[in-house]
Amino acid sequence: MHWPTSARTGEIAVRELEPPAITGIAIAVDLHGPEPDVEIAAGCAAGLGRAAMSAGAHVLLLSHEVTGPVAAPVSGPLELGRRLARATPGPLPAAPPGWPKVTITAANPDGSW
């Protein structure tokens, strides 16, 4: 019920609000590639995740572990580092709808990030 509008117009008014936007980022880490590039990709993902968390954003890490694809939020830099340490090359899960996604990959044939 939106009381100010109802009082002004004399008719009942209801304000419908959109759900709050997701304040966060999904980071997909693809570790297919040579070992030095894998380490660089994991480091870039860690840096991006820490920067997003320090800005107050939620971080959803999309990775592959020995048990298979994992899509789960991280609660802080320590958990982010542990998840990246467990990451292995393999298929990645999809980001949930509405989450902006960044993919960091170790296998860029042209050397770009």
PDB file of C-alpha atoms in Angstrom:
ATOM      1  CA  MET A   1       0.000   0.000   0.000  1.00  0.00           C
ATOM      2  CA  HIS A   2       1.383   3.401  -0.934  1.00  0.00           C
ATOM      3  CA  TRP A   3      -0.251   5.743   1.557  1.00  0.00           C
ATOM      4  CA  PRO A   4       0.938   9.125   0.183  1.00  0.00           C
ATOM      5  CA  THR A   5      -0.479   8.414  -3.294  1.00  0.00           C
ATOM      6  CA  SER A   6      -3.681   6.926  -1.838  1.00  0.00           C
ATOM      7  CA  ALA A   7      -4.225  10.038   0.309  1.00  0.00           C
ATOM      8  CA  ARG A   8      -3.529  12.402  -2.592  1.00  0.00           C
ATOM      9  CA  THR A   9      -5.776  10.653  -5.154  1.00  0.00           C
ATOM     10  CA  GLY A  10      -8.480   9.317  -2.857  1.00  0.00           C
ATOM     11  CA  GLU A  11      -8.035   5.827  -4.348  1.00  0.00           C
ATOM     12  CA  ILE A  12      -6.088   2.876  -3.027  1.00  0.00           C
ATOM     13  CA  ALA A  13      -2.661   2.727  -4.655  1.00  0.00           C
ATOM     14  CA  VAL A  14      -0.225  -0.143  -4.434  1.00  0.00           C
ATOM     15  CA  ARG A  15       3.452   0.305  -5.186  1.00  0.00           C
ATOM     16  CA  GLU A  16       5.019  -2.715  -6.854  1.00  0.00           C
ATOM     17  CA  LEU A  17       8.749  -2.874  -6.466  1.00  0.00           C
ATOM     18  CA  GLU A  18      11.203  -4.818  -8.550  1.00  0.00           C
ATOM     19  CA  PRO A  19      13.419  -7.214  -6.641  1.00  0.00           C
ATOM     20  CA  PRO A  20      16.779  -5.747  -5.712  1.00  0.00           C
ATOM     21  CA  ALA A  21      19.502  -6.160  -8.293  1.00  0.00           C
ATOM     22  CA  ILE A  22      22.252  -8.621  -7.563  1.00  0.00           C
ATOM     23  CA  THR A  23      25.280  -6.765  -6.287  1.00  0.00           C
ATOM     24  CA  GLY A  24      27.954  -9.191  -7.212  1.00  0.00           C
ATOM     25  CA  ILE A  25      29.872 -11.022  -9.857  1.00  0.00           C
ATOM     26  CA  ALA A  26      30.185 -14.619 -11.013  1.00  0.00           C
ATOM     27  CA  ILE A  27      33.803 -15.494 -11.729  1.00  0.00           C
ATOM     28  CA  ALA A  28      34.299 -18.515 -13.991  1.00  0.00           C
ATOM     29  CA  VAL A  29      37.810 -19.972 -13.848  1.00  0.00           C
ATOM     30  CA  ASP A  30      38.795 -22.186 -16.781  1.00  0.00           C
ATOM     31  CA  LEU A  31      42.105 -23.878 -15.974  1.00  0.00           C
ATOM     32  CA  HIS A  32      42.712 -25.684 -19.284  1.00  0.00           C
ATOM     33  CA  GLY A  33      46.216 -24.723 -20.315  1.00  0.00           C
ATOM     34  CA  PRO A  34      49.905 -24.915 -19.453  1.00  0.00           C
ATOM     35  CA  GLU A  35      50.874 -24.765 -15.764  1.00  0.00           C
ATOM     36  CA  PRO A  36      52.350 -21.238 -15.763  1.00  0.00           C
ATOM     37  CA  ASP A  37      49.188 -19.883 -17.402  1.00  0.00           C
ATOM     38  CA  VAL A  38      47.003 -21.800 -14.925  1.00  0.00           C
ATOM     39  CA  GLU A  39      48.776 -20.076 -12.032  1.00  0.00           C
ATOM     40  CA  ILE A  40      48.341 -16.676 -13.674  1.00  0.00           C
ATOM     41  CA  ALA A  41      44.627 -17.317 -14.311  1.00  0.00           C
ATOM     42  CA  ALA A  42      44.069 -18.413 -10.695  1.00  0.00           C
ATOM     43  CA  GLY A  43      45.914 -15.320  -9.473  1.00  0.00           C
ATOM     44  CA  CYS A  44      43.808 -13.047 -11.681  1.00  0.00           C
ATOM     45  CA  ALA A  45      40.611 -14.688 -10.393  1.00  0.00           C
ATOM     46  CA  ALA A  46      41.801 -14.241  -6.807  1.00  0.00           C
ATOM     47  CA  GLY A  47      42.603 -10.578  -7.387  1.00  0.00           C
ATOM     48  CA  LEU A  48      39.272  -9.895  -9.066  1.00  0.00           C
ATOM     49  CA  GLY A  49      37.387 -11.702  -6.320  1.00  0.00           C
ATOM     50  CA  ARG A  50      39.192  -9.844  -3.528  1.00  0.00           C
ATOM     51  CA  ALA A  51      38.596  -6.499  -5.252  1.00  0.00           C
ATOM     52  CA  ALA A  52      34.884  -7.245  -5.680  1.00  0.00           C
ATOM     53  CA  MET A  53      34.513  -8.319  -2.041  1.00  0.00           C
ATOM     54  CA  SER A  54      36.358  -5.259  -0.753  1.00  0.00           C
ATOM     55  CA  ALA A  55      33.901  -3.123  -2.752  1.00  0.00           C
ATOM     56  CA  GLY A  56      31.009  -4.863  -0.962  1.00  0.00           C
ATOM     57  CA  ALA A  57      29.977  -7.190  -3.778  1.00  0.00           C
ATOM     58  CA  HIS A  58      29.058 -10.859  -3.501  1.00  0.00           C
ATOM     59  CA  VAL A  59      31.333 -13.276  -5.343  1.00  0.00           C
ATOM     60  CA  LEU A  60      30.078 -16.493  -6.904  1.00  0.00           C
ATOM     61  CA  LEU A  61      32.940 -18.741  -8.013  1.00  0.00           C
ATOM     62  CA  LEU A  62      32.276 -21.062 -10.952  1.00  0.00           C
ATOM     63  CA  SER A  63      34.974 -23.712 -11.027  1.00  0.00           C
ATOM     64  CA  HIS A  64      35.648 -27.388 -11.521  1.00  0.00           C
ATOM     65  CA  GLU A  65      36.930 -29.590  -8.702  1.00  0.00           C
ATOM     66  CA  VAL A  66      37.732 -33.294  -8.462  1.00  0.00           C
ATOM     67  CA  THR A  67      34.062 -33.942  -7.638  1.00  0.00           C
ATOM     68  CA  GLY A  68      32.828 -32.005 -10.698  1.00  0.00           C
ATOM     69  CA  PRO A  69      31.546 -28.495 -11.514  1.00  0.00           C
ATOM     70  CA  VAL A  70      30.978 -26.207  -8.517  1.00  0.00           C
ATOM     71  CA  ALA A  71      28.973 -22.967  -8.439  1.00  0.00           C
ATOM     72  CA  ALA A  72      29.009 -21.539  -4.934  1.00  0.00           C
ATOM     73  CA  PRO A  73      29.415 -18.175  -3.235  1.00  0.00           C
ATOM     74  CA  VAL A  74      32.608 -17.436  -1.345  1.00  0.00           C
ATOM     75  CA  SER A  75      32.428 -15.768   2.044  1.00  0.00           C
ATOM     76  CA  GLY A  76      35.829 -14.126   2.062  1.00  0.00           C
ATOM     77  CA  PRO A  77      39.356 -14.026   0.651  1.00  0.00           C
ATOM     78  CA  LEU A  78      40.466 -17.130   2.579  1.00  0.00           C
ATOM     79  CA  GLU A  79      37.652 -19.272   1.182  1.00  0.00           C
ATOM     80  CA  LEU A  80      38.271 -17.833  -2.290  1.00  0.00           C
ATOM     81  CA  GLY A  81      41.915 -18.916  -2.113  1.00  0.00           C
ATOM     82  CA  ARG A  82      41.008 -22.383  -0.872  1.00  0.00           C
ATOM     83  CA  ARG A  83      38.447 -22.883  -3.633  1.00  0.00           C
ATOM     84  CA  LEU A  84      40.931 -21.755  -6.281  1.00  0.00           C
ATOM     85  CA  ALA A  85      43.551 -24.123  -4.843  1.00  0.00           C
ATOM     86  CA  ARG A  86      41.097 -27.028  -5.247  1.00  0.00           C
ATOM     87  CA  ALA A  87      40.141 -26.020  -8.808  1.00  0.00           C
ATOM     88  CA  THR A  88      41.047 -28.375 -11.646  1.00  0.00           C
ATOM     89  CA  PRO A  89      40.598 -28.272 -15.424  1.00  0.00           C
ATOM     90  CA  GLY A  90      37.130 -29.415 -16.423  1.00  0.00           C
ATOM     91  CA  PRO A  91      33.671 -28.274 -17.478  1.00  0.00           C
ATOM     92  CA  LEU A  92      32.333 -25.224 -15.655  1.00  0.00           C
ATOM     93  CA  PRO A  93      28.802 -24.717 -14.343  1.00  0.00           C
ATOM     94  CA  ALA A  94      26.593 -21.989 -15.773  1.00  0.00           C
ATOM     95  CA  ALA A  95      26.103 -18.742 -13.913  1.00  0.00           C
ATOM     96  CA  PRO A  96      22.639 -18.302 -12.406  1.00  0.00           C
ATOM     97  CA  PRO A  97      20.323 -15.920 -14.289  1.00  0.00           C
ATOM     98  CA  GLY A  98      20.936 -12.267 -13.494  1.00  0.00           C
ATOM     99  CA  TRP A  99      24.543 -12.659 -12.374  1.00  0.00           C
ATOM    100  CA  PRO A 100      27.110 -10.726 -14.403  1.00  0.00           C
ATOM    101  CA  LYS A 101      29.836 -13.186 -15.383  1.00  0.00           C
ATOM    102  CA  VAL A 102      33.545 -12.843 -16.052  1.00  0.00           C
ATOM    103  CA  THR A 103      35.480 -15.795 -17.441  1.00  0.00           C
ATOM    104  CA  ILE A 104      39.181 -16.070 -16.720  1.00  0.00           C
ATOM    105  CA  THR A 105      40.928 -18.697 -18.785  1.00  0.00           C
ATOM    106  CA  ALA A 106      44.449 -20.122 -18.870  1.00  0.00           C
ATOM    107  CA  ALA A 107      44.180 -21.158 -22.513  1.00  0.00           C
ATOM    108  CA  ASN A 108      44.319 -18.054 -24.680  1.00  0.00           C
ATOM    109  CA  PRO A 109      46.168 -18.956 -27.871  1.00  0.00           C
ATOM    110  CA  ASP A 110      46.983 -15.339 -28.662  1.00  0.00           C
ATOM    111  CA  GLY A 111      48.276 -14.637 -25.155  1.00  0.00           C
ATOM    112  CA  SER A 112      45.560 -12.093 -24.333  1.00  0.00           C
ATOM    113  CA  TRP A 113      43.495 -11.995 -21.157  1.00  0.00           C
TER     114      TRP A 113
END
